[in-house]
């Protein structure tokens, strides 16, 4: 955002090729011209024009590049390109290949052409699968960004709709060998999925729906569930109208959400599938295990099992072969299919390891059985129990893993349950009088409905009160325990609790437009976003399986040839084996003990649980990157108004310097300030209402030629007089004389941590206002706690130096920057970063947005502006300063858990593989049987997920609980 200071007008004047509508002097066709996009990249590491040359040449070599201009002074590259041939990610990679760090700053492509969709992906088993899907999506034409979460089993894709639609993305995923289901698209604000119940579904339903006013398109999804998607204008029609259409037929329809219901139903299906497979595998494996390991010690049963049927083939081998075969090929079919899909796309995953390991054991055993049946002197052992027990233990591990992974997204499920299942819909006549009411499904509420909210019932949707008075508990959104009074005209938020009184609420936002849905979407996006540390697992996963297979073959060869040349004593070989079989068991154990899944789950599961815990604590963390950076913060820059202070300033003193009544004075001031969004302006306007008869909704005189001068004040013409309201700088710039008594009053106000505001009429100082914005009760204690954590605190504000210093002294901040404009705030952040600090910026206003973007971690106060919240990495929903400490502490705990997961996952493989290879066997004679190695592999994935789940027990620092008690006591006083 801060980079818009490089004016397009100035830049295009210097580079005519970058001027709008002047590409190539009209040589390019109109269709190409429409497909031209402009992007600005930050390029780090350039020191002179010699650096710029290679970057420019590298970019221009790409197909679809119209022009590339490198600005060494500002470390930027501006590129004109055709998105039909090259995407932003490819350009960024090209700059990085030239030896410089690159990141996208700005993209002037048609914003409406970029869409975001979320896709559920079934069939991923490890990080190798998720990495493969990411690569497939990223090389798809038109895709800007793609993130795949192994833990969530979902993908978030940013793509250009001019180059394709979501069906193309689904086809690409399915061609890679995975099942793909669309969860949501960029059109979801007016899209709904309906599940049809009934046998006969034909095109007549589609025709009836398309005939409804406001319906834009209807699409059938053929599959197990009969799903129909309707795209519609939510201010014209809605889900109730669609349900009524089905009511006129023999069919029934219910609302189906691929996001919330689909995820849970898919998980339940997967849990049942693994449970069923495990039970059947256990039924066949237990007899195999008993005949191979237990019954040999019971003489009469052993005699029956050793009975020779044909040559050396005994009944025990026949029983084991018959029982192990369905386990290997029917129950274990999923591993063959998974291996086929992986190998077809040129990669290898855990399924490949399992298939190779079990096949080696099974087919050697089959060979042994056939040789025994055909040879009167053959002596050999079978390993049918190895293959069947391997598959059984792995299925058990997968079952437990899916169960545990489901609990990592509990935070989203809890958020979804905040809104009530039903709502009372009111029917109104033409005069707005209630004529009837009915109870409906909460998901059938439509925009402009009027709903009835009873005492003790949750508000069903966002809207405003049209009748009634009550108090509402909004703690789920704001964290404030106090009830908020509501009367006609006040807004209410879906999911909040109505305490006492009946309210009639007109619905303004439904479905994915609602405040709660936006929070859920933010949490989901955060859980999809990868932490930079995840790159370690992605890098390892590319080479892990091929290396394991190579090491497994090497292990078999080493032990086999060592036995052939008698490098070890025959006493090492178990009585039931020969040298070949011993070597084979070592090789199989290496193949099945290795676990890429634990590595792939180490980061995403911890991020999912961490962001979910944060959401439950009122701290919304936008993804793993913000979580990772936050734990390194050692310097925090605070805005003053609304951050350290309550953000609810009030006028505490007025001094008139000219012969004028207070009513006349405030009429001129309020008429000027009513056009400003600044908190101080709102405080002045609210104070001015006290001097009007129509205090509830006063009509102020018209202000002409209004001008807001950033960091100084406002100026306008009211009733033919020029009115200026602002600080000393504003007055000095316009030649307004400030008398000595006014200077003294300003100094006095600033010493009391008040903001002095000057008012001039027709270039003569007319009055002075003192505005006080009280400190938040927790501000001083929060700064003190940060100091104890060795985190430096700095205050940067647009207010005057006197007020800024007074506030800083009160809260205990030593470093202050006052009278700072938005650009200067961002520059201060960059200055701190240049000195080696990892900087977090805490702010709430539009003027804080550039600094929030520039900071390593931007933290927005939840009660702040939408722009600040959008620019930030972390949002504090409760607007409490102590949550800054919670955010940092939670990030440290989460990252510690990620480290622990990696230590376990890497340590398990680094220790388990050598032991499985028989490194300790020469000294201890201990070996890892393949079935035990498979059980250990399954347990490793489960243990990593359970380790991440321990984050659900997170408790914020105890000192914050004491701080909250003090805050409550202060408020009561």
PDB file of C-alpha atoms in Angstrom, residues 524-785:
ATOM      1  CA  UNK A 524     -10.175 -21.228   7.511  1.00  0.00           C
ATOM      2  CA  UNK A 525      -7.854 -19.184   5.293  1.00  0.00           C
ATOM      3  CA  UNK A 526      -5.368 -18.966   8.161  1.00  0.00           C
ATOM      4  CA  UNK A 527      -5.399 -22.738   8.566  1.00  0.00           C
ATOM      5  CA  UNK A 528      -4.804 -23.197   4.828  1.00  0.00           C
ATOM      6  CA  UNK A 529      -1.869 -20.770   4.660  1.00  0.00           C
ATOM      7  CA  UNK A 530       1.501 -22.474   5.071  1.00  0.00           C
ATOM      8  CA  UNK A 531       4.104 -21.402   7.578  1.00  0.00           C
ATOM      9  CA  UNK A 532       7.544 -20.807   6.012  1.00  0.00           C
ATOM     10  CA  UNK A 533       8.952 -23.595   8.200  1.00  0.00           C
ATOM     11  CA  UNK A 534       6.707 -26.021   6.268  1.00  0.00           C
ATOM     12  CA  UNK A 535       9.127 -25.637   3.345  1.00  0.00           C
ATOM     13  CA  UNK A 536      11.513 -27.932   5.230  1.00  0.00           C
ATOM     14  CA  UNK A 537       9.003 -30.796   5.160  1.00  0.00           C
ATOM     15  CA  UNK A 538       8.096 -30.067   1.518  1.00  0.00           C
ATOM     16  CA  UNK A 539      11.762 -30.179   0.515  1.00  0.00           C
ATOM     17  CA  UNK A 540      12.430 -33.426   2.403  1.00  0.00           C
ATOM     18  CA  UNK A 541       9.282 -35.065   1.009  1.00  0.00           C
ATOM     19  CA  UNK A 542      10.531 -34.677  -2.582  1.00  0.00           C
ATOM     20  CA  UNK A 543      13.472 -36.994  -1.912  1.00  0.00           C
ATOM     21  CA  UNK A 544      12.304 -39.001   1.112  1.00  0.00           C
ATOM     22  CA  UNK A 545      10.578 -41.986  -0.503  1.00  0.00           C
ATOM     23  CA  UNK A 546      13.143 -42.566  -3.292  1.00  0.00           C
ATOM     24  CA  UNK A 547      15.951 -42.404  -0.708  1.00  0.00           C
ATOM     25  CA  UNK A 548      14.145 -44.848   1.595  1.00  0.00           C
ATOM     26  CA  UNK A 549      13.564 -47.310  -1.253  1.00  0.00           C
ATOM     27  CA  UNK A 550      17.254 -47.044  -2.253  1.00  0.00           C
ATOM     28  CA  UNK A 551      18.392 -47.543   1.354  1.00  0.00           C
ATOM     29  CA  UNK A 552      16.037 -50.519   1.746  1.00  0.00           C
ATOM     30  CA  UNK A 553      17.519 -52.231  -1.326  1.00  0.00           C
ATOM     31  CA  UNK A 554      21.029 -51.412  -0.117  1.00  0.00           C
ATOM     32  CA  UNK A 555      20.223 -52.897   3.308  1.00  0.00           C
ATOM     33  CA  UNK A 556      18.990 -56.144   1.709  1.00  0.00           C
ATOM     34  CA  UNK A 557      22.026 -56.372  -0.562  1.00  0.00           C
ATOM     35  CA  UNK A 558      24.535 -55.687   2.245  1.00  0.00           C
ATOM     36  CA  UNK A 559      23.031 -58.310   4.558  1.00  0.00           C
ATOM     37  CA  UNK A 560      22.589 -60.827   1.729  1.00  0.00           C
ATOM     38  CA  UNK A 561      26.153 -60.577   0.414  1.00  0.00           C
ATOM     39  CA  UNK A 562      27.552 -60.403   3.963  1.00  0.00           C
ATOM     40  CA  UNK A 563      25.877 -63.733   4.561  1.00  0.00           C
ATOM     41  CA  UNK A 564      27.117 -65.178   1.267  1.00  0.00           C
ATOM     42  CA  UNK A 565      30.744 -64.395   2.095  1.00  0.00           C
ATOM     43  CA  UNK A 566      30.257 -65.443   5.746  1.00  0.00           C
ATOM     44  CA  UNK A 567      31.023 -62.050   7.261  1.00  0.00           C
ATOM     45  CA  UNK A 568      28.834 -62.982  10.214  1.00  0.00           C
ATOM     46  CA  UNK A 569      28.316 -66.168  12.176  1.00  0.00           C
ATOM     47  CA  UNK A 570      25.499 -68.556  11.302  1.00  0.00           C
ATOM     48  CA  UNK A 571      24.466 -68.343  14.944  1.00  0.00           C
ATOM     49  CA  UNK A 572      23.104 -64.869  14.169  1.00  0.00           C
ATOM     50  CA  UNK A 573      20.470 -66.365  11.862  1.00  0.00           C
ATOM     51  CA  UNK A 574      17.182 -67.322  13.595  1.00  0.00           C
ATOM     52  CA  UNK A 575      16.382 -71.031  13.445  1.00  0.00           C
ATOM     53  CA  UNK A 576      13.366 -70.492  11.214  1.00  0.00           C
ATOM     54  CA  UNK A 577      15.269 -68.451   8.548  1.00  0.00           C
ATOM     55  CA  UNK A 578      18.167 -68.559   6.124  1.00  0.00           C
ATOM     56  CA  UNK A 579      20.517 -65.728   5.097  1.00  0.00           C
ATOM     57  CA  UNK A 580      18.279 -64.543   2.250  1.00  0.00           C
ATOM     58  CA  UNK A 581      15.207 -64.367   4.477  1.00  0.00           C
ATOM     59  CA  UNK A 582      17.087 -62.488   7.219  1.00  0.00           C
ATOM     60  CA  UNK A 583      18.317 -59.932   4.677  1.00  0.00           C
ATOM     61  CA  UNK A 584      14.816 -59.650   3.226  1.00  0.00           C
ATOM     62  CA  UNK A 585      13.315 -58.930   6.642  1.00  0.00           C
ATOM     63  CA  UNK A 586      15.850 -56.169   7.266  1.00  0.00           C
ATOM     64  CA  UNK A 587      15.056 -54.612   3.876  1.00  0.00           C
ATOM     65  CA  UNK A 588      11.293 -54.758   4.417  1.00  0.00           C
ATOM     66  CA  UNK A 589      11.613 -53.268   7.917  1.00  0.00           C
ATOM     67  CA  UNK A 590      13.550 -50.277   6.542  1.00  0.00           C
ATOM     68  CA  UNK A 591      10.920 -49.711   3.871  1.00  0.00           C
ATOM     69  CA  UNK A 592       7.928 -49.739   6.206  1.00  0.00           C
ATOM     70  CA  UNK A 593       9.418 -48.039   9.272  1.00  0.00           C
ATOM     71  CA  UNK A 594      10.069 -44.781   7.350  1.00  0.00           C
ATOM     72  CA  UNK A 595       7.251 -42.280   7.784  1.00  0.00           C
ATOM     73  CA  UNK A 596       6.894 -39.196   5.542  1.00  0.00           C
ATOM     74  CA  UNK A 597       3.429 -38.518   7.010  1.00  0.00           C
ATOM     75  CA  UNK A 598       4.746 -37.396  10.395  1.00  0.00           C
ATOM     76  CA  UNK A 599       6.922 -34.785   8.677  1.00  0.00           C
ATOM     77  CA  UNK A 600       4.036 -33.534   6.559  1.00  0.00           C
ATOM     78  CA  UNK A 601       1.706 -33.200   9.550  1.00  0.00           C
ATOM     79  CA  UNK A 602       4.211 -31.562  11.925  1.00  0.00           C
ATOM     80  CA  UNK A 603       3.505 -27.953  10.895  1.00  0.00           C
ATOM     81  CA  UNK A 604      -0.093 -27.806   9.539  1.00  0.00           C
ATOM     82  CA  UNK A 605      -1.679 -29.595  12.500  1.00  0.00           C
ATOM     83  CA  UNK A 606       0.049 -27.272  14.980  1.00  0.00           C
ATOM     84  CA  UNK A 607      -0.938 -24.199  12.923  1.00  0.00           C
ATOM     85  CA  UNK A 608      -4.555 -25.414  12.739  1.00  0.00           C
ATOM     86  CA  UNK A 609      -4.814 -25.944  16.476  1.00  0.00           C
ATOM     87  CA  UNK A 610      -2.874 -22.739  17.261  1.00  0.00           C
ATOM     88  CA  UNK A 611      -5.045 -20.514  15.055  1.00  0.00           C
ATOM     89  CA  UNK A 612      -8.171 -22.240  16.393  1.00  0.00           C
ATOM     90  CA  UNK A 613      -7.114 -21.637  20.001  1.00  0.00           C
ATOM     91  CA  UNK A 614      -6.315 -18.033  19.099  1.00  0.00           C
ATOM     92  CA  UNK A 615      -9.797 -17.573  17.617  1.00  0.00           C
ATOM     93  CA  UNK A 616     -11.382 -18.915  20.819  1.00  0.00           C
ATOM     94  CA  UNK A 617      -9.312 -16.382  22.794  1.00  0.00           C
ATOM     95  CA  UNK A 618     -10.363 -13.503  20.519  1.00  0.00           C
ATOM     96  CA  UNK A 619      -7.059 -13.397  18.627  1.00  0.00           C
ATOM     97  CA  UNK A 620      -7.472 -14.023  14.885  1.00  0.00           C
ATOM     98  CA  UNK A 621      -4.119 -14.996  13.368  1.00  0.00           C
ATOM     99  CA  UNK A 622      -4.072 -14.881   9.578  1.00  0.00           C
ATOM    100  CA  UNK A 623      -2.050 -17.994   8.840  1.00  0.00           C
ATOM    101  CA  UNK A 624       1.158 -19.800   9.625  1.00  0.00           C
ATOM    102  CA  UNK A 625       3.417 -17.034   8.304  1.00  0.00           C
ATOM    103  CA  UNK A 626       2.054 -14.504  10.817  1.00  0.00           C
ATOM    104  CA  UNK A 627       2.259 -17.137  13.554  1.00  0.00           C
ATOM    105  CA  UNK A 628       5.898 -17.856  12.744  1.00  0.00           C
ATOM    106  CA  UNK A 629       6.956 -14.203  12.557  1.00  0.00           C
ATOM    107  CA  UNK A 630       5.120 -13.210  15.755  1.00  0.00           C
ATOM    108  CA  UNK A 631       7.248 -15.445  17.961  1.00  0.00           C
ATOM    109  CA  UNK A 632      10.365 -13.485  16.885  1.00  0.00           C
ATOM    110  CA  UNK A 633       9.000  -9.984  17.647  1.00  0.00           C
ATOM    111  CA  UNK A 634      11.319  -7.910  19.842  1.00  0.00           C
ATOM    112  CA  UNK A 635       9.911  -4.425  19.217  1.00  0.00           C
ATOM    113  CA  UNK A 636       6.280  -3.230  19.179  1.00  0.00           C
ATOM    114  CA  UNK A 637       5.157   0.109  17.756  1.00  0.00           C
ATOM    115  CA  UNK A 638       1.872   1.367  19.250  1.00  0.00           C
ATOM    116  CA  UNK A 639      -0.503   3.913  17.816  1.00  0.00           C
ATOM    117  CA  UNK A 640      -2.043   6.138  20.513  1.00  0.00           C
ATOM    118  CA  UNK A 641      -5.685   6.921  19.782  1.00  0.00           C
ATOM    119  CA  UNK A 642      -7.883   3.823  20.063  1.00  0.00           C
ATOM    120  CA  UNK A 643      -4.896   1.604  20.814  1.00  0.00           C
ATOM    121  CA  UNK A 644      -3.322   2.806  24.048  1.00  0.00           C
ATOM    122  CA  UNK A 645      -6.348   5.009  24.750  1.00  0.00           C
ATOM    123  CA  UNK A 646     -10.021   4.053  24.781  1.00  0.00           C
ATOM    124  CA  UNK A 647     -10.583   5.608  21.369  1.00  0.00           C
ATOM    125  CA  UNK A 648     -13.667   7.387  22.738  1.00  0.00           C
ATOM    126  CA  UNK A 649     -12.483  10.974  23.175  1.00  0.00           C
ATOM    127  CA  UNK A 650     -14.686  13.579  24.848  1.00  0.00           C
ATOM    128  CA  UNK A 651     -14.490  17.375  24.901  1.00  0.00           C
ATOM    129  CA  UNK A 652     -13.570  18.398  28.454  1.00  0.00           C
ATOM    130  CA  UNK A 653     -12.957  22.128  28.017  1.00  0.00           C
ATOM    131  CA  UNK A 654     -13.987  24.950  25.677  1.00  0.00           C
ATOM    132  CA  UNK A 655     -12.487  28.458  25.620  1.00  0.00           C
ATOM    133  CA  UNK A 656     -13.953  31.178  23.370  1.00  0.00           C
ATOM    134  CA  UNK A 657     -11.601  33.955  22.266  1.00  0.00           C
ATOM    135  CA  UNK A 658     -14.196  36.033  20.363  1.00  0.00           C
ATOM    136  CA  UNK A 659     -17.613  37.418  21.194  1.00  0.00           C
ATOM    137  CA  UNK A 660     -19.750  34.440  20.161  1.00  0.00           C
ATOM    138  CA  UNK A 661     -22.217  32.107  21.857  1.00  0.00           C
ATOM    139  CA  UNK A 662     -21.281  28.461  22.438  1.00  0.00           C
ATOM    140  CA  UNK A 663     -24.232  27.390  20.277  1.00  0.00           C
ATOM    141  CA  UNK A 664     -23.093  29.487  17.325  1.00  0.00           C
ATOM    142  CA  UNK A 665     -19.455  28.437  17.816  1.00  0.00           C
ATOM    143  CA  UNK A 666     -20.226  24.718  17.912  1.00  0.00           C
ATOM    144  CA  UNK A 667     -22.611  24.999  14.968  1.00  0.00           C
ATOM    145  CA  UNK A 668     -19.723  26.188  12.763  1.00  0.00           C
ATOM    146  CA  UNK A 669     -17.267  23.636  14.206  1.00  0.00           C
ATOM    147  CA  UNK A 670     -19.674  20.672  13.955  1.00  0.00           C
ATOM    148  CA  UNK A 671     -20.738  21.588  10.393  1.00  0.00           C
ATOM    149  CA  UNK A 672     -17.038  21.366   9.450  1.00  0.00           C
ATOM    150  CA  UNK A 673     -16.097  18.274  11.468  1.00  0.00           C
ATOM    151  CA  UNK A 674     -19.170  16.203  10.602  1.00  0.00           C
ATOM    152  CA  UNK A 675     -17.512  15.444   7.247  1.00  0.00           C
ATOM    153  CA  UNK A 676     -14.457  13.866   8.940  1.00  0.00           C
ATOM    154  CA  UNK A 677     -14.068  10.240  10.093  1.00  0.00           C
ATOM    155  CA  UNK A 678     -11.420  11.068  12.721  1.00  0.00           C
ATOM    156  CA  UNK A 679     -12.314  10.024  16.318  1.00  0.00           C
ATOM    157  CA  UNK A 680     -11.628  13.550  17.590  1.00  0.00           C
ATOM    158  CA  UNK A 681     -14.026  14.966  14.993  1.00  0.00           C
ATOM    159  CA  UNK A 682     -16.753  12.586  16.134  1.00  0.00           C
ATOM    160  CA  UNK A 683     -16.169  13.619  19.756  1.00  0.00           C
ATOM    161  CA  UNK A 684     -16.554  17.314  18.844  1.00  0.00           C
ATOM    162  CA  UNK A 685     -19.755  16.675  16.848  1.00  0.00           C
ATOM    163  CA  UNK A 686     -21.251  14.630  19.724  1.00  0.00           C
ATOM    164  CA  UNK A 687     -20.395  17.439  22.163  1.00  0.00           C
ATOM    165  CA  UNK A 688     -21.931  20.027  19.816  1.00  0.00           C
ATOM    166  CA  UNK A 689     -25.280  18.187  19.899  1.00  0.00           C
ATOM    167  CA  UNK A 690     -25.717  19.292  23.521  1.00  0.00           C
ATOM    168  CA  UNK A 691     -26.214  22.862  22.335  1.00  0.00           C
ATOM    169  CA  UNK A 692     -29.020  21.963  19.905  1.00  0.00           C
ATOM    170  CA  UNK A 693     -32.723  21.470  20.504  1.00  0.00           C
ATOM    171  CA  UNK A 694     -32.733  18.620  17.988  1.00  0.00           C
ATOM    172  CA  UNK A 695     -29.999  16.772  19.893  1.00  0.00           C
ATOM    173  CA  UNK A 696     -31.062  13.311  18.674  1.00  0.00           C
ATOM    174  CA  UNK A 697     -30.477  13.971  14.966  1.00  0.00           C
ATOM    175  CA  UNK A 698     -29.400  17.587  14.320  1.00  0.00           C
ATOM    176  CA  UNK A 699     -29.237  19.092  10.842  1.00  0.00           C
ATOM    177  CA  UNK A 700     -25.971  20.994  10.532  1.00  0.00           C
ATOM    178  CA  UNK A 701     -25.421  23.825   8.032  1.00  0.00           C
ATOM    179  CA  UNK A 702     -24.003  22.820   4.644  1.00  0.00           C
ATOM    180  CA  UNK A 703     -20.198  22.864   4.456  1.00  0.00           C
ATOM    181  CA  UNK A 704     -18.645  23.807   1.105  1.00  0.00           C
ATOM    182  CA  UNK A 705     -15.101  23.251  -0.191  1.00  0.00           C
ATOM    183  CA  UNK A 706     -14.366  20.739   2.563  1.00  0.00           C
ATOM    184  CA  UNK A 707     -10.693  19.735   2.763  1.00  0.00           C
ATOM    185  CA  UNK A 708      -9.052  17.239   5.114  1.00  0.00           C
ATOM    186  CA  UNK A 709      -5.364  18.019   5.673  1.00  0.00           C
ATOM    187  CA  UNK A 710      -3.761  14.764   6.876  1.00  0.00           C
ATOM    188  CA  UNK A 711      -2.122  15.137  10.281  1.00  0.00           C
ATOM    189  CA  UNK A 712      -3.230  18.744  10.717  1.00  0.00           C
ATOM    190  CA  UNK A 713      -7.016  19.147  10.641  1.00  0.00           C
ATOM    191  CA  UNK A 714      -9.915  20.165   8.396  1.00  0.00           C
ATOM    192  CA  UNK A 715     -11.046  23.250   6.513  1.00  0.00           C
ATOM    193  CA  UNK A 716     -14.409  24.245   5.003  1.00  0.00           C
ATOM    194  CA  UNK A 717     -16.689  27.181   4.196  1.00  0.00           C
ATOM    195  CA  UNK A 718     -19.793  27.342   6.416  1.00  0.00           C
ATOM    196  CA  UNK A 719     -22.415  30.105   6.058  1.00  0.00           C
ATOM    197  CA  UNK A 720     -19.981  32.073   3.906  1.00  0.00           C
ATOM    198  CA  UNK A 721     -17.228  31.955   6.542  1.00  0.00           C
ATOM    199  CA  UNK A 722     -13.943  30.019   6.284  1.00  0.00           C
ATOM    200  CA  UNK A 723     -13.674  27.670   9.236  1.00  0.00           C
ATOM    201  CA  UNK A 724     -10.498  25.765  10.156  1.00  0.00           C
ATOM    202  CA  UNK A 725     -10.299  23.193  12.956  1.00  0.00           C
ATOM    203  CA  UNK A 726      -6.946  21.627  13.774  1.00  0.00           C
ATOM    204  CA  UNK A 727      -3.519  21.975  15.363  1.00  0.00           C
ATOM    205  CA  UNK A 728      -0.920  24.761  15.460  1.00  0.00           C
ATOM    206  CA  UNK A 729       0.636  23.596  12.196  1.00  0.00           C
ATOM    207  CA  UNK A 730      -2.652  24.137  10.358  1.00  0.00           C
ATOM    208  CA  UNK A 731      -3.005  27.636  11.774  1.00  0.00           C
ATOM    209  CA  UNK A 732       0.622  28.554  11.037  1.00  0.00           C
ATOM    210  CA  UNK A 733       0.368  27.342   7.435  1.00  0.00           C
ATOM    211  CA  UNK A 734      -2.625  29.667   6.879  1.00  0.00           C
ATOM    212  CA  UNK A 735      -1.194  32.644   8.705  1.00  0.00           C
ATOM    213  CA  UNK A 736      -3.500  32.542  11.726  1.00  0.00           C
ATOM    214  CA  UNK A 737      -2.002  34.377  14.711  1.00  0.00           C
ATOM    215  CA  UNK A 738      -1.997  32.413  17.996  1.00  0.00           C
ATOM    216  CA  UNK A 739      -1.970  34.728  21.065  1.00  0.00           C
ATOM    217  CA  UNK A 740       0.140  33.950  24.130  1.00  0.00           C
ATOM    218  CA  UNK A 741      -2.795  32.976  26.366  1.00  0.00           C
ATOM    219  CA  UNK A 742      -3.880  30.412  23.764  1.00  0.00           C
ATOM    220  CA  UNK A 743      -0.343  28.990  23.689  1.00  0.00           C
ATOM    221  CA  UNK A 744      -0.418  28.651  27.489  1.00  0.00           C
ATOM    222  CA  UNK A 745      -3.789  26.881  27.382  1.00  0.00           C
ATOM    223  CA  UNK A 746      -2.453  24.452  24.753  1.00  0.00           C
ATOM    224  CA  UNK A 747       0.606  23.682  26.866  1.00  0.00           C
ATOM    225  CA  UNK A 748      -1.590  23.160  29.945  1.00  0.00           C
ATOM    226  CA  UNK A 749      -3.850  20.755  28.048  1.00  0.00           C
ATOM    227  CA  UNK A 750      -0.898  18.797  26.692  1.00  0.00           C
ATOM    228  CA  UNK A 751       0.609  18.395  30.169  1.00  0.00           C
ATOM    229  CA  UNK A 752      -2.679  16.807  31.247  1.00  0.00           C
ATOM    230  CA  UNK A 753      -2.473  14.348  28.291  1.00  0.00           C
ATOM    231  CA  UNK A 754      -5.265  16.206  26.519  1.00  0.00           C
ATOM    232  CA  UNK A 755      -5.328  17.190  22.871  1.00  0.00           C
ATOM    233  CA  UNK A 756      -5.622  20.911  22.220  1.00  0.00           C
ATOM    234  CA  UNK A 757      -7.622  21.861  19.111  1.00  0.00           C
ATOM    235  CA  UNK A 758      -7.691  25.359  17.669  1.00  0.00           C
ATOM    236  CA  UNK A 759     -10.623  26.877  15.760  1.00  0.00           C
ATOM    237  CA  UNK A 760     -10.318  29.842  13.423  1.00  0.00           C
ATOM    238  CA  UNK A 761     -13.069  31.715  11.573  1.00  0.00           C
ATOM    239  CA  UNK A 762     -12.013  33.845   8.608  1.00  0.00           C
ATOM    240  CA  UNK A 763      -8.330  33.453   9.577  1.00  0.00           C
ATOM    241  CA  UNK A 764      -8.902  34.713  13.163  1.00  0.00           C
ATOM    242  CA  UNK A 765      -8.438  32.409  16.158  1.00  0.00           C
ATOM    243  CA  UNK A 766     -11.932  32.084  17.647  1.00  0.00           C
ATOM    244  CA  UNK A 767     -11.700  29.307  20.204  1.00  0.00           C
ATOM    245  CA  UNK A 768      -9.824  26.430  21.730  1.00  0.00           C
ATOM    246  CA  UNK A 769     -11.014  22.931  22.662  1.00  0.00           C
ATOM    247  CA  UNK A 770      -9.398  20.404  24.997  1.00  0.00           C
ATOM    248  CA  UNK A 771     -10.226  16.794  24.148  1.00  0.00           C
ATOM    249  CA  UNK A 772      -9.387  13.934  26.487  1.00  0.00           C
ATOM    250  CA  UNK A 773      -9.117  10.302  25.451  1.00  0.00           C
ATOM    251  CA  UNK A 774      -8.665   8.243  28.633  1.00  0.00           C
ATOM    252  CA  UNK A 775      -6.080   5.476  28.747  1.00  0.00           C
ATOM    253  CA  UNK A 776      -7.202   1.874  28.574  1.00  0.00           C
ATOM    254  CA  UNK A 777      -7.064   0.429  32.132  1.00  0.00           C
ATOM    255  CA  UNK A 778      -4.650  -2.308  31.030  1.00  0.00           C
ATOM    256  CA  UNK A 779      -2.265  -0.116  29.002  1.00  0.00           C
ATOM    257  CA  UNK A 780       0.384   0.538  31.660  1.00  0.00           C
ATOM    258  CA  UNK A 781       0.436  -3.067  32.918  1.00  0.00           C
ATOM    259  CA  UNK A 782       0.591  -4.440  29.338  1.00  0.00           C
ATOM    260  CA  UNK A 783       3.631  -2.270  28.534  1.00  0.00           C
ATOM    261  CA  UNK A 784       5.260  -3.381  31.798  1.00  0.00           C
ATOM    262  CA  UNK A 785       4.720  -7.062  30.927  1.00  0.00           C
TER     263      UNK A 785
END
